[in-house]
Coordinates of C-alpha atoms and ligand atoms in Angstrom, one line a residue:
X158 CA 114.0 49.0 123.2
X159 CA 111.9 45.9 122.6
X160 CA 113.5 42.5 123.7
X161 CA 112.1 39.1 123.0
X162 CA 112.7 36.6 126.4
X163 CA 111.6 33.0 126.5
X164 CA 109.2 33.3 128.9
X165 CA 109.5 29.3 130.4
X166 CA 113.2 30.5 130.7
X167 CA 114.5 33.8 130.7
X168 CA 117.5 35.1 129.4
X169 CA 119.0 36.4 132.8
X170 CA 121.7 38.9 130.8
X171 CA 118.3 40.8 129.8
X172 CA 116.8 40.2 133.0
X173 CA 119.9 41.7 134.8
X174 CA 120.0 44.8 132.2
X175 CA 116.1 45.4 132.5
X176 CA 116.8 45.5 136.4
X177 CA 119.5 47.8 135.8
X178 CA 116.8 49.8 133.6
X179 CA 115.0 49.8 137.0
X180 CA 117.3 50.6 139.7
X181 CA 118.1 53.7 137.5
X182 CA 114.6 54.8 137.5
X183 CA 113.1 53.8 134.1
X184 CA 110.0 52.5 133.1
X185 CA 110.1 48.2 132.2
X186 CA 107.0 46.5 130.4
X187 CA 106.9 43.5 130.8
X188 CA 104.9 40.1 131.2
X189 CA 102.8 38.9 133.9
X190 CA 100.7 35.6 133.7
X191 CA 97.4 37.9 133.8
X192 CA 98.3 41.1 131.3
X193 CA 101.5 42.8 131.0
X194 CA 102.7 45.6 133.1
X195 CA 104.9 48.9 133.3
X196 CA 107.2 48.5 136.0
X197 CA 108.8 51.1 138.2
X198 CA 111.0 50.5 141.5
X199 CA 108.7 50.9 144.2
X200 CA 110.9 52.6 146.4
X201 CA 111.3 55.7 144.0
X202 CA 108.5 58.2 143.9
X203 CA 110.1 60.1 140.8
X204 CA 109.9 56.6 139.1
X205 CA 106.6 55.3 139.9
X206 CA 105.1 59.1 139.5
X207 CA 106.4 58.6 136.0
X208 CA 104.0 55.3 135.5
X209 CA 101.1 58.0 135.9
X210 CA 102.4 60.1 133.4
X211 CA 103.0 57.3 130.6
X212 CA 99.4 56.0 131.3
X213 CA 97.5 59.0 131.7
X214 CA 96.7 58.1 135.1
X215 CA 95.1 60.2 137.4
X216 CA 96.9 60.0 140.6
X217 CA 93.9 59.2 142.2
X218 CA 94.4 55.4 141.2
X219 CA 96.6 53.3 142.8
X220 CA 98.8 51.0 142.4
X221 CA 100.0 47.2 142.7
X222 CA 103.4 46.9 144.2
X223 CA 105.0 43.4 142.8
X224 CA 107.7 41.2 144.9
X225 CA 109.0 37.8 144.4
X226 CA 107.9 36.1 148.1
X227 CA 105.9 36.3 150.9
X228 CA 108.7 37.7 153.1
X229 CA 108.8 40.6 150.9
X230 CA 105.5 41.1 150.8
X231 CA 104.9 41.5 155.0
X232 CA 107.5 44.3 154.9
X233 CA 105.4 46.0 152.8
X234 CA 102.5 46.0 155.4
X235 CA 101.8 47.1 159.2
X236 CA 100.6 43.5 160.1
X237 CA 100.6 40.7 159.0
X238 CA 97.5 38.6 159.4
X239 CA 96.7 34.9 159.6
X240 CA 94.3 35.3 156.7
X241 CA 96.8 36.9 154.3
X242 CA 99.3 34.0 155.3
X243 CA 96.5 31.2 154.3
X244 CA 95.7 33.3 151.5
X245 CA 99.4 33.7 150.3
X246 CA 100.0 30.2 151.1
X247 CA 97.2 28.6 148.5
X248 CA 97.5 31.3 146.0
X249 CA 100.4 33.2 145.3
X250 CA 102.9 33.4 143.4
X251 CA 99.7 33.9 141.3
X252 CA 96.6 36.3 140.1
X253 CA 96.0 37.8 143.3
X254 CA 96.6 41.2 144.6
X255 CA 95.9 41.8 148.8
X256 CA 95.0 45.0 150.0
X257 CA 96.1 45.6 153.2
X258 CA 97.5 48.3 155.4
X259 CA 100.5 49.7 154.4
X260 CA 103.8 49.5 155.9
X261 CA 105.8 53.3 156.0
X262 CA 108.2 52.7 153.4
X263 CA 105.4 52.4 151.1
X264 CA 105.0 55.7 149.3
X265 CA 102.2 57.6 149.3
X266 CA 102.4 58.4 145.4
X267 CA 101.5 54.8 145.2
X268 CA 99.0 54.3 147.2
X269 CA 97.2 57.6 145.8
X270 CA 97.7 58.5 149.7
X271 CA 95.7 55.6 151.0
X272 CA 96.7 54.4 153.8
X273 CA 96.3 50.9 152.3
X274 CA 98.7 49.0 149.9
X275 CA 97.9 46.8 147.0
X276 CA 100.6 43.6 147.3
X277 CA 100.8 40.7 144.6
X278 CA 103.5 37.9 143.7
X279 CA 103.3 37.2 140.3
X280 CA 103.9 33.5 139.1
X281 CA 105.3 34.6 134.9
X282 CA 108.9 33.4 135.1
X283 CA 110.0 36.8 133.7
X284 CA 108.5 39.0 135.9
X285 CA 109.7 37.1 138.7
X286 CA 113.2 37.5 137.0
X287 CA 112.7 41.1 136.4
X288 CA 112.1 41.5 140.1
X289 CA 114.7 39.5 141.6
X290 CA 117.3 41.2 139.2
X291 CA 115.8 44.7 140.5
X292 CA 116.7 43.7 143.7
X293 CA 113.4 46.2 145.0
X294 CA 109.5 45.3 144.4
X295 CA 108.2 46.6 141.6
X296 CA 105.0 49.1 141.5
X297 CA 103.3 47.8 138.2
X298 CA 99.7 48.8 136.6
X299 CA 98.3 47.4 133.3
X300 CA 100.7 48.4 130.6
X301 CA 97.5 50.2 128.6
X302 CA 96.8 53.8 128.3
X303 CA 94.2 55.1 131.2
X304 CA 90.9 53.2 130.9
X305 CA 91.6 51.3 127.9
X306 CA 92.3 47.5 127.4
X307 CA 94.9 45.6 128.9
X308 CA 98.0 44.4 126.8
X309 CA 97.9 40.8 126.8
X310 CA 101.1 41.2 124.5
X311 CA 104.1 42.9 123.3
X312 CA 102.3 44.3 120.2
X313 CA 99.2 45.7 122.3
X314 CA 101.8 47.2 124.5
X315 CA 103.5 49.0 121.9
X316 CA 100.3 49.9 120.3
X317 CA 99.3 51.5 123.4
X318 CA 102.4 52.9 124.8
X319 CA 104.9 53.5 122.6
X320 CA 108.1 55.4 123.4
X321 CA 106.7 56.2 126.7
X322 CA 109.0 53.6 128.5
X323 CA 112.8 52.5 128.2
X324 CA 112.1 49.2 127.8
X325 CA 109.6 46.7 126.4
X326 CA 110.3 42.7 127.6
X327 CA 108.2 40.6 124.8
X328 CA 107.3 37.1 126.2
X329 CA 104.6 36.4 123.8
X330 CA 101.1 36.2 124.9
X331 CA 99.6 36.1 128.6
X332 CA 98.3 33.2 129.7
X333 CA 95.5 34.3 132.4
X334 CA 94.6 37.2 129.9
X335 CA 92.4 38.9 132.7
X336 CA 93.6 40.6 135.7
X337 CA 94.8 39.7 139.0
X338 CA 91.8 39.4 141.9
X339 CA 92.5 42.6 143.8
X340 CA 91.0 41.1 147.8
X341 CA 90.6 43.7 150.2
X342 CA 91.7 42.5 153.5
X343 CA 91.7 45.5 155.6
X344 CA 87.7 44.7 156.7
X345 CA 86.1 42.5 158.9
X346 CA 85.6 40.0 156.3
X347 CA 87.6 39.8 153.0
X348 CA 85.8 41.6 150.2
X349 CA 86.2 40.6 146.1
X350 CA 87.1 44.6 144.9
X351 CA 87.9 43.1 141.3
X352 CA 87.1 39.6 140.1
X353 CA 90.2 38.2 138.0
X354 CA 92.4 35.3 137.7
X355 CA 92.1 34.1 141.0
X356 CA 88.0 33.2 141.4
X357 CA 85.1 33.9 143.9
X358 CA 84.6 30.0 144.3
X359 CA 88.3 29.5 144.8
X360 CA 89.0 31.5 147.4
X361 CA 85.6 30.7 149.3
X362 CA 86.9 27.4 149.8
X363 CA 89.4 28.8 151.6
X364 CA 88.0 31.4 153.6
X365 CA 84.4 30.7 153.5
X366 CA 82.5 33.4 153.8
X367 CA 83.8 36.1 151.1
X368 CA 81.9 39.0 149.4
X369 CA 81.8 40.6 146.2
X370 CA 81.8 44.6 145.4
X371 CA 79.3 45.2 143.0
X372 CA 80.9 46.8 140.0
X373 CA 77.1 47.4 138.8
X374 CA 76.7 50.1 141.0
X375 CA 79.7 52.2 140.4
X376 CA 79.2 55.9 139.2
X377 CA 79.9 57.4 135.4
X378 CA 82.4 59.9 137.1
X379 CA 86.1 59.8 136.8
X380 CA 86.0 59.8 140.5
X381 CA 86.0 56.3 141.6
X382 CA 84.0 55.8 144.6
X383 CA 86.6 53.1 145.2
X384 CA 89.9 53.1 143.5
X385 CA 89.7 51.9 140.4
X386 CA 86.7 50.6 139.8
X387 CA 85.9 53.7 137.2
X388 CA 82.4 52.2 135.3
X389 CA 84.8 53.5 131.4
X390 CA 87.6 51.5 131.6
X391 CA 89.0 48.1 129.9
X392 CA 87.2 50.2 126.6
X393 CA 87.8 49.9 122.9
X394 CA 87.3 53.4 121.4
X395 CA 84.5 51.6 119.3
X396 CA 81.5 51.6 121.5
X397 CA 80.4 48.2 122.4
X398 CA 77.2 46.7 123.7
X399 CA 77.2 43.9 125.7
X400 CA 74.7 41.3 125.6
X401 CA 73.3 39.4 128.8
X402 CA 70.9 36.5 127.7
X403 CA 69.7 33.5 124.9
X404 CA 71.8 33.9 121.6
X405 CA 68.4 35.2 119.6
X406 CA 68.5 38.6 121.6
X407 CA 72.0 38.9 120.3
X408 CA 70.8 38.2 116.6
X409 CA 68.1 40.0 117.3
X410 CA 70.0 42.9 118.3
X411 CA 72.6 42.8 116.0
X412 CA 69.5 42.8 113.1
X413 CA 67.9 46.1 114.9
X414 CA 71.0 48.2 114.7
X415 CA 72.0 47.1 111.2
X416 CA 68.5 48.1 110.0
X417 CA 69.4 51.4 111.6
X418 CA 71.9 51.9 109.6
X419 CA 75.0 50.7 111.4
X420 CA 78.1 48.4 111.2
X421 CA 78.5 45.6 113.7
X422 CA 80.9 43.5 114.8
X423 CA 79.9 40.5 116.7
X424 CA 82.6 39.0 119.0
X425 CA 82.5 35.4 119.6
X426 CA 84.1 34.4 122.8
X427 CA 85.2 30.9 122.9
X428 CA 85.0 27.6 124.9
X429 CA 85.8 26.7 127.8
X430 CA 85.7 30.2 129.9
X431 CA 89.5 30.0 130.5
X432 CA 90.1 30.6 127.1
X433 CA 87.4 32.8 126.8
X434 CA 89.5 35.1 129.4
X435 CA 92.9 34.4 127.7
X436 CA 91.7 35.6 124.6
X437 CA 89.2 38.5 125.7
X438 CA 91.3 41.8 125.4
X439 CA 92.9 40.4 122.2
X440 CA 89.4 39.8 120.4
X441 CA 88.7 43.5 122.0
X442 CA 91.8 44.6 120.4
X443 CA 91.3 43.0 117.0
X444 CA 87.4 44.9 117.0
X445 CA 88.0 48.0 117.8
X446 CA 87.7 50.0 114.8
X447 CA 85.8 47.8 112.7
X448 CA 82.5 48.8 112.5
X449 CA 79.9 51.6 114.4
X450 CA 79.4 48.6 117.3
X451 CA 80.8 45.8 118.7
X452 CA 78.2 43.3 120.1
X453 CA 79.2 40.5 122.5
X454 CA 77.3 38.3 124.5
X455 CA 78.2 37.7 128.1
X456 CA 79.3 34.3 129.6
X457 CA 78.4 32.3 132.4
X458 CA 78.6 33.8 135.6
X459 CA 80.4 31.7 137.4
X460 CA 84.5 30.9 138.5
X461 CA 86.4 33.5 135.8
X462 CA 83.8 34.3 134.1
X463 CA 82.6 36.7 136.6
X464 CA 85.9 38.5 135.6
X465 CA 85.2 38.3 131.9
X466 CA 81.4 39.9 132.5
X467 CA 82.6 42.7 135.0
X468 CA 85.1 43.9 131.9
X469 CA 82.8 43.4 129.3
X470 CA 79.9 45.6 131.4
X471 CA 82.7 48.2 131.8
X472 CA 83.9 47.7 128.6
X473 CA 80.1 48.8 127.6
X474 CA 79.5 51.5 130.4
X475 CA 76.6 48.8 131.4
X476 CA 75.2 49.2 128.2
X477 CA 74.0 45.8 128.5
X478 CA 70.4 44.3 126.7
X479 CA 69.1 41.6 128.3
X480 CA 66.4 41.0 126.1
X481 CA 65.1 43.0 122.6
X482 CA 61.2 43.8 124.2
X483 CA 62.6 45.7 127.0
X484 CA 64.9 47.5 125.0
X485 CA 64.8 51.0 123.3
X486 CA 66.9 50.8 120.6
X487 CA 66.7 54.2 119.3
X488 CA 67.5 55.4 122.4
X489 CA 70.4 52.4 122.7
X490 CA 71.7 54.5 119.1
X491 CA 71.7 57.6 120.9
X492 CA 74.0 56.0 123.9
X493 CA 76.2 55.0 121.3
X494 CA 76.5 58.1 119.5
X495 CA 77.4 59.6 123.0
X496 CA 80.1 57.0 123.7
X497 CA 81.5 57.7 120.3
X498 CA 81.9 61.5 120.8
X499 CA 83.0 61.2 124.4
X500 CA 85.8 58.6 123.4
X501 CA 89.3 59.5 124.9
X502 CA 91.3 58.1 121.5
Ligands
TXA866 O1 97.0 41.5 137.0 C1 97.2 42.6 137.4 O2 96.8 42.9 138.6 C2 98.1 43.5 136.6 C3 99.5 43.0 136.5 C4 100.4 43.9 135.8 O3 100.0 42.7 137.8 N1 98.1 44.8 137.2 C5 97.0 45.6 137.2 O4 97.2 46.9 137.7 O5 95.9 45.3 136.7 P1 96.2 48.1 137.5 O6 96.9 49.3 138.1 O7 95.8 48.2 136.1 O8 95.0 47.7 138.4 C6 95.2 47.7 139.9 C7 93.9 47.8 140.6 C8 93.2 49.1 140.3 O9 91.8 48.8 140.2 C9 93.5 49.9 141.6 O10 92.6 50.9 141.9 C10 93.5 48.7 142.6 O11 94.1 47.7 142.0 N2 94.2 49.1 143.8 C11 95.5 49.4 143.9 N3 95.8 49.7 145.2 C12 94.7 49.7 145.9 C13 94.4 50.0 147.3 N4 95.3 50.3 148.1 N5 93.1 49.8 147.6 C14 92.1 49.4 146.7 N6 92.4 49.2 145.4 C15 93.6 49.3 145.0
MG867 MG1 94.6 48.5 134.5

């Protein structure tokens, strides 16, 4: 069932049904201010094992468990620190997620038996509702198929999930269009795990010293090395190179593979980098299928737009040319090829 919900101002006779929906163990999609998400009552290991299911997921990957206020959110966790309260205090309800150590009521099907747990308070007006009308948190990942793009709307949910929940809460488009900052606070410092709404800048002026994960580093495998930074994920099935530099190397490169032959599409991000992140997985969306290769060129790597490169290197499996000398594009054509044949969908 697909419902449309004003998103300034829900309809709460939805919201209480889709809470209903909930309680009873179903699976809700529904709007966040980053992407939207498929919800499951948190306190129900049948129903959140049944999110891993509907995405594909391996179990291996956990997930973000959704509540309403900060209150909630310390019952979720063994301590609460004077960092996560300065840090929930300046930035939620908004696109952050805290990792911290878990409380015993949170399962371990949701952590992926970590003994850490992934906490966020959304600020979207309906998936505030949804919660509150759940009366439970809500356990929530991207509402895409397994390493593919996030839904940044109804339609891209339904495109990538149909039938596979009982209900499908259409607020129109996201307005963050990235994901949350996932900040791992169970270190001696706080560490950056996955840049998103919520930026590196921001959050230094809070805390001062933070640090960034490198996604650059991370492994091909399926295995994470750290939950769910997989290097194949936010992908179109269309392989797509990504382009780190001047705007001649991406001419450039765009001429060299269409004189070998192939179809490109070039995706133009636009102005200022806030939109550019609103309209990201949309433009990926709207791509995929049209050509051999999509080509896009990076952004500035600064505030969200260190979120918009980290998707768009995974987005290529670091396939990214920096500049045309330095690259083999023959051997660029043969990556391709091998994206194309390895492609899930
Ligand atoms: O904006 C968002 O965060 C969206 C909306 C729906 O809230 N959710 C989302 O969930 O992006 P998901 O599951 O697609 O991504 C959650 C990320 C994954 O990279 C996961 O591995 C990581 O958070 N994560 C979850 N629990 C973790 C934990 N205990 N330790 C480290 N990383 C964790
Ligand atoms: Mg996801």
């Amino acid at each position: 069932m697909r419902v449309i919900v004003d998103a300034a101002d829900p309809d709460r006779a939805v919201l209480d049904h889709a809470g209903q929906v909930i309680r009873d163990g179903g699976l809700v999609a529904f709007p966040t201010e980053t992407v939207y998400g498929l919800g499951a009552d948190a306190l129900n290991p049948a129903a959140t094992a049944s999110i891993f299911t509907a995405k594909g997921r391996p179990s291996s990957d956990p997930l973000i468990v959704h509540v309403t206020a900060v209150t909630d959110a310390r019952t979720l966790t063994r301590s609460w620190g004077d960092t996560a309260e300065l840090i929930a205090e300046r930035f939620w309800p908004g696109p952050l997620t805290l990792v911290m150590e878990k409380a015993e009521i949170v399962d371990d099907g949701i952590t992926a038996g970590l003994q850490t747990v992934a906490i966020r308070v959304p600020a979207h007006p309906v998936a505030r509702g949804l919660i509150a009308a759940a009366r439970r948190p809500i356990a929530a990942p991207s509402a895409n198929r397994f390493g593919r793009i996030s839904p940044t709307s109804a339609d891209a949910v339904e495109a990538e999930l149909f039938g596979r929940y009982d209900m499908l809460i259409d607020s129109g488009p996201t307005a963050v269009g990235v994901e949350s900052t996932v900040l791992d606070l169970t270190g001696p410092a706080p560490i950056v795990l996955r840049p998103g709404g919520v930026t590196l800048e921001q959050l230094r002026q809070v805390l001062g010293e933070v640090t960034q994960r490198s996604g650059h580093s991370q492994s091909e495998s399926t295995e994470a090395a750290a939950p769910g930074q997989f290097l194949r994920h936010y992908s179109p099935s269309t392989p797509l190179v990504a382009v780190r530099g001047p705007r001649n190397v991406e001419t450039q490169l765009v001429e060299g593979l269409r004189s070998r032959g192939l179809s490109v599409t070039v995706i133009g991000l636009p102005e200022p980098l806030e939109a550019a992140a609103t309209d990201l997985y949309a433009l990926l969306r709207a791509a995929d299928g049209t050509a051999d290769v999509i080509v896009v060129s990076m952004v500035e790597p600064t505030d969200i737009g260190r979120a918009i490169n980290d998707r768009l290197f995974r987005a290529a499996r670091g396939k990214v040319v920096e500049s045309i000398d330095q690259t083999d594009l023959d051997d660029l054509v043969g990556h391709l090829d091998g994206d194309r044949t390895e492609s899930p969908r």
